[in-house]
GROMACS .gro file of C-alpha atoms in nm:
model
  171
    1UNK     CA    1   1.122   0.926  -3.260
    2UNK     CA    2   1.190   0.712  -2.952
    3UNK     CA    3   1.007   0.802  -2.637
    4UNK     CA    4   1.178   0.691  -2.317
    5UNK     CA    5   0.934   0.578  -2.048
    6UNK     CA    6   1.062   0.651  -1.694
    7UNK     CA    7   1.073   0.365  -1.447
    8UNK     CA    8   0.817   0.407  -1.171
    9UNK     CA    9   0.912   0.281  -0.828
   10UNK     CA   10   0.699   0.238  -0.519
   11UNK     CA   11   0.786   0.492  -0.241
   12UNK     CA   12   0.679   0.515   0.125
   13UNK     CA   13   0.682   0.872   0.264
   14UNK     CA   14   0.661   0.970   0.621
   15UNK     CA   15   0.540   1.330   0.655
   16UNK     CA   16   0.545   1.515   0.988
   17UNK     CA   17   0.286   1.792   0.997
   18UNK     CA   18   0.103   2.032   1.228
   19UNK     CA   19  -0.215   1.867   1.343
   20UNK     CA   20  -0.456   2.127   1.199
   21UNK     CA   21  -0.786   2.119   1.006
   22UNK     CA   22  -0.738   2.087   0.632
   23UNK     CA   23  -0.376   1.969   0.624
   24UNK     CA   24  -0.466   1.627   0.498
   25UNK     CA   25  -0.689   1.778   0.227
   26UNK     CA   26  -0.403   2.008   0.117
   27UNK     CA   27  -0.156   1.712   0.097
   28UNK     CA   28  -0.401   1.490  -0.090
   29UNK     CA   29  -0.483   1.785  -0.319
   30UNK     CA   30  -0.115   1.831  -0.404
   31UNK     CA   31  -0.105   1.468  -0.519
   32UNK     CA   32  -0.431   1.482  -0.723
   33UNK     CA   33  -0.368   1.820  -0.877
   34UNK     CA   34  -0.045   1.688  -1.029
   35UNK     CA   35  -0.183   1.355  -1.133
   36UNK     CA   36   0.001   1.150  -0.865
   37UNK     CA   37  -0.172   0.843  -0.723
   38UNK     CA   38  -0.186   0.771  -0.355
   39UNK     CA   39  -0.181   0.394  -0.311
   40UNK     CA   40  -0.206   0.398   0.071
   41UNK     CA   41  -0.263   0.671   0.331
   42UNK     CA   42  -0.255   0.665   0.707
   43UNK     CA   43  -0.258   0.946   0.956
   44UNK     CA   44  -0.209   0.946   1.335
   45UNK     CA   45  -0.135   1.197   1.609
   46UNK     CA   46   0.223   1.143   1.741
   47UNK     CA   47   0.258   1.406   2.015
   48UNK     CA   48   0.137   1.421   2.374
   49UNK     CA   49  -0.031   1.757   2.317
   50UNK     CA   50  -0.207   1.657   1.995
   51UNK     CA   51  -0.025   1.926   1.793
   52UNK     CA   52   0.183   1.704   1.553
   53UNK     CA   53   0.073   1.421   1.325
   54UNK     CA   54   0.244   1.173   1.101
   55UNK     CA   55   0.108   1.097   0.759
   56UNK     CA   56   0.234   0.782   0.584
   57UNK     CA   57   0.180   0.784   0.206
   58UNK     CA   58   0.261   0.509  -0.041
   59UNK     CA   59   0.284   0.623  -0.398
   60UNK     CA   60   0.464   0.515  -0.724
   61UNK     CA   61   0.676   0.756  -0.925
   62UNK     CA   62   0.994   0.792  -1.116
   63UNK     CA   63   1.301   0.932  -0.931
   64UNK     CA   64   1.265   1.285  -1.080
   65UNK     CA   65   0.895   1.292  -1.003
   66UNK     CA   66   0.951   1.163  -0.649
   67UNK     CA   67   1.205   1.449  -0.591
   68UNK     CA   68   0.942   1.690  -0.712
   69UNK     CA   69   0.676   1.553  -0.495
   70UNK     CA   70   0.898   1.577  -0.184
   71UNK     CA   71   1.003   1.934  -0.271
   72UNK     CA   72   0.635   2.038  -0.312
   73UNK     CA   73   0.533   1.871   0.012
   74UNK     CA   74   0.828   2.043   0.198
   75UNK     CA   75   0.708   2.382   0.077
   76UNK     CA   76   0.361   2.352   0.253
   77UNK     CA   77   0.372   2.562   0.570
   78UNK     CA   78   0.231   2.302   0.816
   79UNK     CA   79   0.487   2.040   0.694
   80UNK     CA   80   0.782   2.000   0.934
   81UNK     CA   81   0.964   1.702   0.765
   82UNK     CA   82   0.928   1.468   0.466
   83UNK     CA   83   1.122   1.151   0.465
   84UNK     CA   84   1.122   0.895   0.174
   85UNK     CA   85   1.164   0.573   0.379
   86UNK     CA   86   1.227   0.385   0.060
   87UNK     CA   87   1.519   0.604  -0.033
   88UNK     CA   88   1.642   0.610   0.335
   89UNK     CA   89   1.694   0.237   0.326
   90UNK     CA   90   1.570  -0.055   0.542
   91UNK     CA   91   1.235   0.016   0.706
   92UNK     CA   92   0.944  -0.184   0.845
   93UNK     CA   93   0.603  -0.175   0.677
   94UNK     CA   94   0.283  -0.339   0.812
   95UNK     CA   95  -0.086  -0.341   0.730
   96UNK     CA   96  -0.388  -0.465   0.916
   97UNK     CA   97  -0.697  -0.612   0.759
   98UNK     CA   98  -1.030  -0.728   0.890
   99UNK     CA   99  -1.167  -1.011   0.676
  100UNK     CA  100  -1.523  -1.143   0.705
  101UNK     CA  101  -1.579  -1.501   0.580
  102UNK     CA  102  -1.910  -1.684   0.557
  103UNK     CA  103  -1.941  -2.050   0.513
  104UNK     CA  104  -2.020  -2.385   0.661
  105UNK     CA  105  -1.884  -2.738   0.678
  106UNK     CA  106  -1.554  -2.788   0.497
  107UNK     CA  107  -1.526  -2.417   0.393
  108UNK     CA  108  -1.548  -2.318   0.756
  109UNK     CA  109  -1.278  -2.563   0.861
  110UNK     CA  110  -1.053  -2.453   0.574
  111UNK     CA  111  -1.096  -2.085   0.676
  112UNK     CA  112  -0.977  -2.166   1.023
  113UNK     CA  113  -0.677  -2.369   0.889
  114UNK     CA  114  -0.575  -2.082   0.659
  115UNK     CA  115  -0.609  -1.831   0.937
  116UNK     CA  116  -0.386  -2.040   1.157
  117UNK     CA  117  -0.118  -2.058   0.880
  118UNK     CA  118  -0.134  -1.679   0.831
  119UNK     CA  119  -0.143  -1.616   1.208
  120UNK     CA  120  -0.479  -1.439   1.173
  121UNK     CA  121  -0.679  -1.395   1.488
  122UNK     CA  122  -1.046  -1.473   1.514
  123UNK     CA  123  -1.213  -1.150   1.641
  124UNK     CA  124  -1.575  -1.265   1.589
  125UNK     CA  125  -1.740  -1.600   1.531
  126UNK     CA  126  -2.099  -1.696   1.468
  127UNK     CA  127  -2.253  -2.020   1.348
  128UNK     CA  128  -2.200  -1.908   0.989
  129UNK     CA  129  -1.924  -1.653   0.984
  130UNK     CA  130  -1.584  -1.540   1.108
  131UNK     CA  131  -1.414  -1.213   1.122
  132UNK     CA  132  -1.041  -1.239   1.110
  133UNK     CA  133  -0.768  -0.992   1.186
  134UNK     CA  134  -0.454  -1.034   0.980
  135UNK     CA  135  -0.142  -0.816   1.006
  136UNK     CA  136   0.179  -0.817   0.812
  137UNK     CA  137   0.332  -0.692   0.491
  138UNK     CA  138   0.106  -0.603   0.204
  139UNK     CA  139   0.189  -0.927   0.012
  140UNK     CA  140   0.089  -1.138   0.314
  141UNK     CA  141  -0.243  -0.950   0.352
  142UNK     CA  142  -0.317  -0.971  -0.022
  143UNK     CA  143  -0.243  -1.344  -0.025
  144UNK     CA  144  -0.463  -1.417   0.283
  145UNK     CA  145  -0.752  -1.219   0.119
  146UNK     CA  146  -0.709  -1.411  -0.211
  147UNK     CA  147  -0.719  -1.753  -0.033
  148UNK     CA  148  -1.026  -1.647   0.169
  149UNK     CA  149  -1.209  -1.570  -0.160
  150UNK     CA  150  -1.206  -1.950  -0.214
  151UNK     CA  151  -1.378  -2.021   0.113
  152UNK     CA  152  -1.641  -1.748   0.136
  153UNK     CA  153  -1.497  -1.400   0.163
  154UNK     CA  154  -1.774  -1.139   0.183
  155UNK     CA  155  -1.601  -0.822   0.313
  156UNK     CA  156  -1.265  -0.667   0.375
  157UNK     CA  157  -1.154  -0.357   0.560
  158UNK     CA  158  -0.788  -0.249   0.543
  159UNK     CA  159  -0.590   0.007   0.731
  160UNK     CA  160  -0.334   0.103   0.477
  161UNK     CA  161   0.044   0.093   0.531
  162UNK     CA  162   0.218   0.208   0.840
  163UNK     CA  163   0.600   0.232   0.826
  164UNK     CA  164   0.906   0.326   1.025
  165UNK     CA  165   1.271   0.340   0.963
  166UNK     CA  166   1.498   0.079   1.105
  167UNK     CA  167   1.787   0.177   1.337
  168UNK     CA  168   1.840   0.453   1.580
  169UNK     CA  169   1.736   0.758   1.384
  170UNK     CA  170   1.383   0.891   1.366
  171UNK     CA  171   1.227   0.958   1.030
   0.00000   0.00000   0.00000
């Protein structure tokens, strides 16, 4: 017997929903109840009257499972629209991280050099520490964090991915 393992791909979903209590819990519950993992989750209000929100979720699934996830999300009453940005085509993804580094001497100088290379901004500086803000793709943020481990990384806070489709059409 030969079992075929399905290829899992990373997908970024943009979900437009009514901004009401419990909607995030319902969507997250849909994922957890079916054993789907949420790799990144961001939520923001997108309307002037605070009635509509956009949820951006990054998950990994095979194509058939992704279709099932989208179909289940679309059936939820407060969901207006679900767009798989990955399937849609070219889109822009960014993430923000705050990175705290503690060190002195050469480690401090090296942290500043690396921050300059990665275009990270110094948000806070003391005699013994820095807090950097770095934005970009997940790979850039991951690499910056890994490099900072070598010079005194002590804490990281990340936003998760925000994404938007390229071109004229709204997601």
